Amino acid sequence: MLARVDSEIEGLIMRELHRQQNTLMLIPSENYASPAVLEAQSCVFNNKYAEGYIANRYYQGCRWVDEVEKICIERAKKLFGAEHINVQTHSGTGANIACYQALLQPKDKILSLDLRQGGHLSHGKEGSLPFNFYTIVNYGLSRKTELFDLEEVRRVAKKENPRLIIVGTSSYPRKIEFGPWREIADEVGAYLMADMAHTIGLIAGKVYPDPVPYADVVTATTQKTLRGPRGAFIMCRKEIADRIDRAVFPGTQGGPFIHIIAAKAVCFKEAMDSSFKNYAHQIITNSRFLADGLMEEGFKLVTGGTDTHLILVDLSSKKITGRQAALLLEEAGIVVNKNCIPFDPLPPSITSGIRLGTPALTTRGMRESEMKLIAHWIGQILNNPQKGRIRSKIKLQVEDLCHSFPIYETYPAGYCYNS
Ligand SMILES: *Cc1c(COP(=O)(O)O)cnc(C)c1O
């Protein structure tokens, strides 16, 4: 149908499918949603307005909408054990802003990780809505270990007396234990928000510490390690449930995307299957193998390795920037992103690092031996930046490998998902 109505857009979708099929997706926030998820999110619920919440809508005709949202919430509760869950938020950034709206007054103080060290834009970057509405103060990582320095967090918290402390980042390769963060928040009377945008799939797969018992609010995306539709959800204790719901609608959003909520429900169902635990476990095994392989190729890794889905490579000792490295790798079909390392002297548009992650390759079915091979290719390319021939040769090898691990075999009709 699309091909007949709009061949231009249909053609671009097919090209993007080809790109995804024939390159190695190593961006840690990306993944392949299942055909079931894709099907649910392109359904007729797109056509429905449903402002409000279950059994309390501003529109008629919400019988099936209510069923979908109810099932979605029930599944999420079963998966994560939270007292209350709001599944209407459109994005991770929106979920974070809704939490600020629920818990803070304008000008209240938020304590978050310095953006340059892995904090997210929505934690208060200059020019953003949170930056303009609230008072942002930062803690940093330890220069020596590149890990969270809890004494530093406590010191800044006591000095600044924030109303809200945020834990959770976009580029931290190690597990976070949430107990000590709860203690610090209690010592200064602050709310604790865990931003689990990146790691929520690992939490669902029980290979990462659980923030739900410790944080007042947990925000999460559904498109990253959970490999669902693009979207988010918020988990909280029941005492603040009403404030969170009101902050989402009508506080910061209008009508919910019911087709996306349907797809989130599918994604939660998939995450409850035992195969999801294997996937989560394999993400970390793959990440460790990729990290070891990169170290054998002579790369320095931030914190010396990983115990999550992501790896931050410190290129400062190589004669190459993060930006150059990402461009060279893309020539060979290896897709990564440049990323600041802790205390990076270079700006975010250049950087001294690249960030790699294994969720998407793991969804494709790749395992330890493929990780070894990819680490070797990355070494070959970045240790010989002047040799275009190496990149051309590896590009063909990458395509061969990709052919052995198809993503959607006969997309868009008759889906086959390789997980
Ligand atoms: C990805 C991410 C988000 C949310 O991103 P959206 O693109 O707005 O969905 C929020 N916080 C962190 C730490 C993230 O990595």
Short mmCIF file of C-alpha atoms and ligand atoms in Angstrom, two decimals:
data_model
loop_
_atom_site.label_atom_id
_atom_site.label_comp_id
_atom_site.label_asym_id
_atom_site.label_seq_id
_atom_site.Cartn_x
_atom_site.Cartn_y
_atom_site.Cartn_z
CA MET A 1 0.00 0.00 0.00
CA LEU A 2 2.65 2.51 1.04
CA ALA A 3 4.62 1.80 -2.12
CA ARG A 4 1.59 2.82 -4.19
CA VAL A 5 0.70 5.93 -2.18
CA ASP A 6 4.19 7.25 -1.53
CA SER A 7 7.00 5.42 -3.26
CA GLU A 8 9.50 8.06 -2.16
CA ILE A 9 9.07 7.35 1.57
CA GLU A 10 8.61 3.63 0.97
CA GLY A 11 11.91 3.61 -0.91
CA LEU A 12 13.69 5.30 1.98
CA ILE A 13 12.24 2.79 4.46
CA MET A 14 13.59 -0.04 2.30
CA ARG A 15 17.00 1.63 2.13
CA GLU A 16 17.04 2.01 5.90
CA LEU A 17 16.10 -1.65 6.28
CA HIS A 18 19.00 -2.51 3.97
CA ARG A 19 21.36 -0.34 6.04
CA GLN A 20 20.22 -1.98 9.29
CA GLN A 21 20.60 -5.43 7.74
CA ASN A 22 24.08 -4.84 6.34
CA THR A 23 25.85 -2.92 9.09
CA LEU A 24 26.83 -3.70 12.66
CA MET A 25 24.64 -1.70 15.05
CA LEU A 26 26.92 -1.00 18.00
CA ILE A 27 25.18 2.08 19.37
CA PRO A 28 24.20 0.96 22.90
CA SER A 29 20.85 2.77 22.91
CA GLU A 30 19.67 1.08 19.69
CA ASN A 31 18.04 -2.29 19.11
CA TYR A 32 15.74 -4.23 16.77
CA ALA A 33 12.11 -4.25 17.91
CA SER A 34 10.37 -7.53 17.12
CA PRO A 35 7.91 -7.76 14.21
CA ALA A 36 5.14 -8.19 16.80
CA VAL A 37 6.09 -4.87 18.39
CA LEU A 38 6.30 -3.16 14.98
CA GLU A 39 2.93 -4.57 14.01
CA ALA A 40 1.24 -3.41 17.24
CA GLN A 41 2.59 0.11 16.95
CA SER A 42 1.31 0.58 13.43
CA CYS A 43 -2.27 -0.45 14.28
CA VAL A 44 -5.67 1.32 14.35
CA PHE A 45 -5.26 2.46 17.96
CA ASN A 46 -3.34 5.24 16.24
CA ASN A 47 -6.75 6.67 15.38
CA LYS A 48 -8.09 6.96 18.94
CA TYR A 49 -8.11 9.89 21.35
CA ALA A 50 -8.08 8.83 25.00
CA GLU A 51 -7.03 11.75 27.22
CA GLY A 52 -7.24 10.73 30.84
CA TYR A 53 -6.67 7.38 32.52
CA ILE A 54 -8.42 3.99 32.67
CA ALA A 55 -12.21 4.34 33.28
CA ASN A 56 -11.78 8.10 33.55
CA ARG A 57 -11.40 9.44 30.01
CA TYR A 58 -12.44 12.67 28.39
CA TYR A 59 -13.60 10.81 25.25
CA GLN A 60 -16.17 8.11 24.50
CA GLY A 61 -15.24 4.87 22.76
CA CYS A 62 -12.41 3.92 25.09
CA ARG A 63 -13.49 0.40 25.99
CA TRP A 64 -10.66 -1.39 24.16
CA VAL A 65 -8.20 1.38 24.90
CA ASP A 66 -8.81 0.83 28.61
CA GLU A 67 -8.19 -2.91 28.21
CA VAL A 68 -4.89 -2.32 26.44
CA GLU A 69 -3.59 0.20 28.96
CA LYS A 70 -4.67 -2.07 31.84
CA ILE A 71 -2.84 -5.09 30.42
CA CYS A 72 0.23 -2.98 29.70
CA ILE A 73 0.39 -1.72 33.31
CA GLU A 74 -0.27 -5.18 34.78
CA ARG A 75 2.54 -6.72 32.76
CA ALA A 76 4.97 -3.95 33.69
CA LYS A 77 4.08 -4.35 37.38
CA LYS A 78 4.65 -8.08 37.19
CA LEU A 79 7.98 -7.54 35.47
CA PHE A 80 9.36 -4.82 37.74
CA GLY A 81 7.37 -5.14 40.98
CA ALA A 82 6.63 -1.41 41.27
CA GLU A 83 3.60 -0.15 43.22
CA HIS A 84 2.48 2.25 40.49
CA ILE A 85 3.35 2.56 36.79
CA ASN A 86 2.45 5.21 34.24
CA VAL A 87 2.88 3.89 30.69
CA GLN A 88 1.71 7.01 28.83
CA THR A 89 4.98 8.94 28.55
CA HIS A 90 6.17 9.45 24.98
CA SER A 91 9.92 9.57 25.64
CA GLY A 92 12.61 9.28 28.28
CA THR A 93 13.10 13.03 28.28
CA GLY A 94 9.36 13.57 28.71
CA ALA A 95 9.26 11.05 31.57
CA ASN A 96 12.06 12.89 33.39
CA ILE A 97 10.40 16.26 32.91
CA ALA A 98 7.09 14.84 34.21
CA CYS A 99 8.89 13.65 37.36
CA TYR A 100 10.31 17.13 37.96
CA GLN A 101 6.84 18.58 37.41
CA ALA A 102 5.41 16.11 39.95
CA LEU A 103 8.02 16.49 42.68
CA LEU A 104 9.46 20.00 42.40
CA GLN A 105 8.54 23.66 42.44
CA PRO A 106 10.17 26.04 39.95
CA LYS A 107 13.74 26.95 41.07
CA ASP A 108 14.02 23.83 43.32
CA LYS A 109 17.43 22.24 43.23
CA ILE A 110 18.29 19.10 41.21
CA LEU A 111 21.58 17.29 41.84
CA SER A 112 22.68 15.33 38.76
CA LEU A 113 25.78 13.97 37.05
CA ASP A 114 27.78 16.42 34.97
CA LEU A 115 26.66 16.11 31.35
CA ARG A 116 30.26 15.86 30.18
CA GLN A 117 30.72 12.75 32.33
CA GLY A 118 27.63 10.83 31.22
CA GLY A 119 24.65 12.82 32.49
CA HIS A 120 21.72 13.12 30.08
CA LEU A 121 20.55 16.34 28.40
CA SER A 122 17.27 16.02 30.32
CA HIS A 123 19.18 16.16 33.63
CA GLY A 124 19.65 19.89 33.16
CA LYS A 125 21.77 20.85 30.18
CA GLU A 126 22.06 24.57 29.58
CA GLY A 127 19.28 25.69 27.27
CA SER A 128 16.94 22.82 28.19
CA LEU A 129 13.60 23.22 29.96
CA PRO A 130 14.91 21.67 33.23
CA PHE A 131 17.85 24.10 33.16
CA ASN A 132 15.53 27.08 32.73
CA PHE A 133 12.98 26.00 35.36
CA TYR A 134 15.08 24.47 38.11
CA THR A 135 18.43 25.05 39.79
CA ILE A 136 20.90 22.46 38.52
CA VAL A 137 23.96 21.39 40.50
CA ASN A 138 26.32 18.58 39.50
CA TYR A 139 28.46 15.87 40.99
CA GLY A 140 31.30 14.28 39.02
CA LEU A 141 33.07 10.94 38.70
CA SER A 142 36.31 10.05 40.46
CA ARG A 143 39.32 11.13 38.41
CA LYS A 144 41.25 8.11 39.58
CA THR A 145 38.73 5.27 39.17
CA GLU A 146 36.31 6.92 36.68
CA LEU A 147 33.55 5.48 38.90
CA PHE A 148 30.93 7.29 40.99
CA ASP A 149 32.58 8.82 44.02
CA LEU A 150 29.87 8.45 46.66
CA GLU A 151 31.75 10.60 49.17
CA GLU A 152 31.81 13.39 46.59
CA VAL A 153 28.08 12.93 45.94
CA ARG A 154 27.40 13.08 49.70
CA ARG A 155 29.61 16.16 50.13
CA VAL A 156 27.88 18.07 47.30
CA ALA A 157 24.44 16.92 48.49
CA LYS A 158 25.10 18.19 52.04
CA LYS A 159 26.42 21.50 50.76
CA GLU A 160 23.65 22.11 48.19
CA ASN A 161 20.59 20.52 49.86
CA PRO A 162 18.85 19.44 46.61
CA ARG A 163 15.15 18.50 46.48
CA LEU A 164 15.94 15.75 43.97
CA ILE A 165 18.98 13.58 43.31
CA ILE A 166 19.27 11.82 39.92
CA VAL A 167 21.26 8.62 39.42
CA GLY A 168 21.54 6.96 36.01
CA THR A 169 23.59 7.81 32.93
CA SER A 170 24.10 7.24 29.22
CA SER A 171 27.68 6.05 29.30
CA TYR A 172 28.54 4.34 32.59
CA PRO A 173 29.96 0.87 31.89
CA ARG A 174 29.57 -0.44 35.45
CA LYS A 175 26.70 -1.59 37.64
CA ILE A 176 25.17 0.90 40.06
CA GLU A 177 24.20 -0.23 43.58
CA PHE A 178 21.27 1.91 44.66
CA GLY A 179 21.33 1.41 48.47
CA PRO A 180 24.02 4.05 49.13
CA TRP A 181 22.19 6.57 46.91
CA ARG A 182 19.03 6.08 48.98
CA GLU A 183 21.07 6.75 52.14
CA ILE A 184 22.47 9.99 50.74
CA ALA A 185 19.02 11.13 49.61
CA ASP A 186 17.63 10.38 53.10
CA GLU A 187 20.50 12.22 54.80
CA VAL A 188 19.59 15.44 52.97
CA GLY A 189 15.82 14.88 52.69
CA ALA A 190 15.83 14.67 48.88
CA TYR A 191 13.79 12.57 46.50
CA LEU A 192 15.82 9.94 44.59
CA MET A 193 15.13 9.45 40.89
CA ALA A 194 16.74 6.53 39.04
CA ASP A 195 16.94 7.18 35.29
CA MET A 196 17.19 3.67 33.88
CA ALA A 197 16.69 4.65 30.23
CA HIS A 198 19.67 2.52 29.20
CA THR A 199 19.63 -0.39 31.63
CA ILE A 200 15.93 -1.22 32.06
CA GLY A 201 16.21 -4.29 29.80
CA LEU A 202 19.07 -5.58 31.94
CA ILE A 203 16.91 -5.00 35.03
CA ALA A 204 14.03 -6.91 33.41
CA GLY A 205 16.47 -9.73 32.61
CA LYS A 206 17.75 -9.72 36.23
CA VAL A 207 21.37 -9.08 35.31
CA TYR A 208 21.55 -5.57 36.79
CA PRO A 209 20.75 -4.18 40.28
CA ASP A 210 17.08 -3.32 40.87
CA PRO A 211 16.43 0.37 41.69
CA VAL A 212 12.70 -0.07 42.41
CA PRO A 213 13.05 -0.77 46.17
CA TYR A 214 15.29 2.29 46.64
CA ALA A 215 14.19 5.11 44.35
CA ASP A 216 11.10 7.29 44.81
CA VAL A 217 10.72 7.33 41.04
CA VAL A 218 12.27 5.21 38.29
CA THR A 219 12.09 6.38 34.67
CA ALA A 220 12.83 4.12 31.72
CA THR A 221 12.63 4.00 27.93
CA THR A 222 11.16 1.09 26.02
CA GLN A 223 13.27 1.30 22.82
CA LYS A 224 16.76 0.69 24.20
CA THR A 225 17.70 -2.55 25.98
CA LEU A 226 13.99 -3.50 26.30
CA ARG A 227 13.81 -3.48 22.45
CA GLY A 228 10.23 -2.25 22.36
CA PRO A 229 8.61 0.75 20.63
CA ARG A 230 10.04 4.25 21.06
CA GLY A 231 8.55 5.39 24.35
CA ALA A 232 8.92 5.45 28.11
CA PHE A 233 7.28 4.70 31.44
CA ILE A 234 7.53 5.86 35.05
CA MET A 235 7.47 3.67 38.18
CA CYS A 236 6.86 5.05 41.66
CA ARG A 237 5.56 4.39 45.17
CA LYS A 238 1.81 4.69 45.58
CA GLU A 239 2.01 7.80 47.80
CA ILE A 240 3.17 9.86 44.83
CA ALA A 241 1.21 8.01 42.14
CA ASP A 242 -1.42 10.73 41.70
CA ARG A 243 1.19 13.46 41.40
CA ILE A 244 3.07 11.48 38.74
CA ASP A 245 -0.09 10.74 36.75
CA ARG A 246 -1.20 14.37 36.86
CA ALA A 247 2.27 15.53 35.86
CA VAL A 248 2.16 13.29 32.75
CA PHE A 249 -1.42 14.19 31.82
CA PRO A 250 -2.40 17.01 31.78
CA GLY A 251 0.88 18.36 33.22
CA THR A 252 3.21 17.76 30.29
CA GLN A 253 1.28 15.73 27.67
CA GLY A 254 -2.05 15.56 25.90
CA GLY A 255 -3.58 12.39 24.46
CA PRO A 256 -1.68 9.14 25.04
CA PHE A 257 -0.35 7.14 22.06
CA ILE A 258 -2.49 4.02 22.48
CA HIS A 259 -0.84 2.22 19.55
CA ILE A 260 2.50 2.70 21.31
CA ILE A 261 1.00 1.53 24.62
CA ALA A 262 -0.19 -1.60 22.77
CA ALA A 263 3.36 -2.11 21.51
CA LYS A 264 4.76 -1.54 25.02
CA ALA A 265 2.41 -4.27 26.27
CA VAL A 266 3.80 -6.64 23.63
CA CYS A 267 7.33 -5.68 24.58
CA PHE A 268 6.64 -6.39 28.29
CA LYS A 269 5.16 -9.77 27.36
CA GLU A 270 8.29 -10.61 25.38
CA ALA A 271 10.44 -9.47 28.32
CA MET A 272 8.61 -11.88 30.65
CA ASP A 273 9.54 -14.85 28.47
CA SER A 274 12.46 -16.93 29.73
CA SER A 275 14.31 -16.29 26.45
CA PHE A 276 14.59 -12.64 27.47
CA LYS A 277 16.74 -13.62 30.46
CA ASN A 278 19.09 -15.44 28.09
CA TYR A 279 19.21 -12.36 25.87
CA ALA A 280 20.04 -10.09 28.83
CA HIS A 281 22.70 -12.48 30.06
CA GLN A 282 24.22 -12.79 26.60
CA ILE A 283 24.35 -8.97 26.20
CA ILE A 284 26.75 -8.83 29.14
CA THR A 285 28.79 -11.86 28.06
CA ASN A 286 29.12 -10.29 24.61
CA SER A 287 30.07 -6.95 26.11
CA ARG A 288 32.85 -8.55 28.19
CA PHE A 289 34.21 -10.43 25.16
CA LEU A 290 34.15 -7.28 23.05
CA ALA A 291 35.89 -5.36 25.87
CA ASP A 292 38.60 -8.01 26.29
CA GLY A 293 39.13 -8.13 22.53
CA LEU A 294 39.52 -4.36 22.36
CA MET A 295 42.04 -4.36 25.20
CA GLU A 296 44.02 -7.04 23.35
CA GLU A 297 44.05 -4.66 20.37
CA GLY A 298 45.69 -2.07 22.63
CA PHE A 299 42.70 0.11 23.54
CA LYS A 300 42.23 1.67 26.94
CA LEU A 301 38.68 1.34 28.27
CA VAL A 302 37.11 3.75 30.75
CA THR A 303 37.05 1.97 34.17
CA GLY A 304 39.19 -0.77 32.59
CA GLY A 305 36.26 -2.80 31.24
CA THR A 306 32.53 -3.32 31.57
CA ASP A 307 29.88 -5.21 33.46
CA THR A 308 26.93 -3.82 31.52
CA HIS A 309 25.80 -3.62 27.90
CA LEU A 310 28.18 -0.77 27.08
CA ILE A 311 31.86 0.02 26.66
CA LEU A 312 33.49 3.45 26.59
CA VAL A 313 36.78 3.43 24.67
CA ASP A 314 39.34 6.06 25.70
CA LEU A 315 41.22 7.08 22.54
CA SER A 316 43.29 9.80 24.19
CA SER A 317 46.49 7.77 23.95
CA LYS A 318 45.88 7.04 20.23
CA LYS A 319 46.42 9.76 17.66
CA ILE A 320 42.74 9.90 16.78
CA THR A 321 39.61 11.66 18.11
CA GLY A 322 36.23 10.11 18.82
CA ARG A 323 34.75 11.87 15.82
CA GLN A 324 37.44 10.57 13.45
CA ALA A 325 37.15 7.05 14.86
CA ALA A 326 33.36 6.95 14.43
CA LEU A 327 33.66 8.13 10.80
CA LEU A 328 36.38 5.58 9.95
CA LEU A 329 34.37 2.73 11.47
CA GLU A 330 31.23 3.78 9.60
CA GLU A 331 33.16 3.46 6.30
CA ALA A 332 33.53 -0.22 7.15
CA GLY A 333 29.88 -0.66 8.20
CA ILE A 334 30.57 -0.57 11.94
CA VAL A 335 28.18 2.00 13.41
CA VAL A 336 29.14 3.55 16.77
CA ASN A 337 28.95 7.00 18.32
CA LYS A 338 31.57 9.44 19.53
CA ASN A 339 31.28 10.12 23.25
CA CYS A 340 33.09 12.22 25.84
CA ILE A 341 35.23 10.29 28.32
CA PRO A 342 35.35 11.46 31.96
CA PHE A 343 37.31 14.77 32.15
CA ASP A 344 37.52 14.90 28.36
CA PRO A 345 39.57 17.91 27.21
CA LEU A 346 37.80 17.89 23.81
CA PRO A 347 34.26 19.25 23.18
CA PRO A 348 31.22 16.92 22.69
CA SER A 349 31.33 17.53 18.92
CA ILE A 350 34.83 15.96 18.74
CA THR A 351 35.50 13.92 21.93
CA SER A 352 38.29 11.57 22.96
CA GLY A 353 36.12 8.48 23.05
CA ILE A 354 33.68 6.18 21.32
CA ARG A 355 30.78 4.33 22.96
CA LEU A 356 29.93 0.78 21.96
CA GLY A 357 27.12 -1.52 23.05
CA THR A 358 26.03 -5.09 22.40
CA PRO A 359 22.20 -5.18 22.74
CA ALA A 360 21.40 -4.99 19.01
CA LEU A 361 24.04 -7.52 17.97
CA THR A 362 22.81 -9.84 20.72
CA THR A 363 19.22 -9.55 19.43
CA ARG A 364 20.59 -10.59 16.02
CA GLY A 365 21.95 -13.74 17.64
CA MET A 366 25.66 -12.90 17.66
CA ARG A 367 27.82 -14.39 20.39
CA GLU A 368 31.36 -14.56 21.79
CA SER A 369 33.19 -15.52 18.59
CA GLU A 370 31.57 -12.69 16.61
CA MET A 371 32.58 -10.23 19.37
CA LYS A 372 36.22 -11.33 19.09
CA LEU A 373 36.09 -10.82 15.35
CA ILE A 374 34.49 -7.36 15.62
CA ALA A 375 37.05 -6.26 18.24
CA HIS A 376 39.80 -7.32 15.85
CA TRP A 377 38.24 -5.37 12.97
CA ILE A 378 37.90 -2.25 15.14
CA GLY A 379 41.58 -2.62 16.08
CA GLN A 380 42.64 -3.02 12.44
CA ILE A 381 40.70 0.07 11.39
CA LEU A 382 41.61 2.43 14.22
CA ASN A 383 45.25 1.34 14.47
CA ASN A 384 45.68 2.01 10.71
CA PRO A 385 43.60 5.14 10.05
CA GLN A 386 45.59 6.02 6.92
CA LYS A 387 44.86 2.66 5.22
CA GLY A 388 41.57 2.90 3.30
CA ARG A 389 42.19 -0.57 1.83
CA ILE A 390 41.76 -2.17 5.24
CA ARG A 391 38.38 -0.46 5.68
CA SER A 392 37.18 -1.59 2.23
CA LYS A 393 38.21 -5.16 2.95
CA ILE A 394 36.55 -5.21 6.37
CA LYS A 395 33.36 -3.67 4.92
CA LEU A 396 32.92 -6.80 2.79
CA GLN A 397 33.60 -9.06 5.76
CA VAL A 398 31.06 -7.10 7.83
CA GLU A 399 28.46 -7.62 5.09
CA ASP A 400 29.20 -11.35 5.02
CA LEU A 401 28.78 -11.58 8.78
CA CYS A 402 25.53 -9.58 8.59
CA HIS A 403 24.15 -11.99 5.97
CA SER A 404 24.64 -14.86 8.42
CA PHE A 405 22.54 -12.99 11.01
CA PRO A 406 19.44 -11.63 9.24
CA ILE A 407 17.28 -9.15 11.15
CA TYR A 408 13.83 -9.38 9.52
CA GLU A 409 14.09 -12.11 6.94
CA THR A 410 11.19 -11.21 4.68
CA TYR A 411 10.18 -7.83 5.92
CA PRO A 412 7.59 -6.38 5.64
CA ALA A 413 5.37 -9.39 4.88
CA GLY A 414 5.61 -12.69 6.77
CA TYR A 415 7.88 -11.52 9.54
CA CYS A 416 10.70 -13.68 10.81
CA TYR A 417 12.56 -12.47 13.86
CA ASN A 418 15.95 -13.88 14.62
CA SER A 419 16.22 -13.85 18.42
C1 LIG B 1 18.28 7.77 26.27
C2 LIG B 1 18.20 8.44 27.61
C3 LIG B 1 17.06 9.16 28.01
C4 LIG B 1 15.83 9.39 27.18
O1 LIG B 1 15.93 9.60 25.90
P1 LIG B 1 14.74 9.91 24.87
O2 LIG B 1 15.51 9.97 23.64
O3 LIG B 1 14.14 11.21 25.28
O4 LIG B 1 13.75 8.79 24.95
C5 LIG B 1 17.03 9.66 29.29
N1 LIG B 1 18.05 9.47 30.14
C6 LIG B 1 19.15 8.79 29.79
C7 LIG B 1 20.23 8.59 30.81
C8 LIG B 1 19.27 8.27 28.51
O5 LIG B 1 20.38 7.60 28.17
#
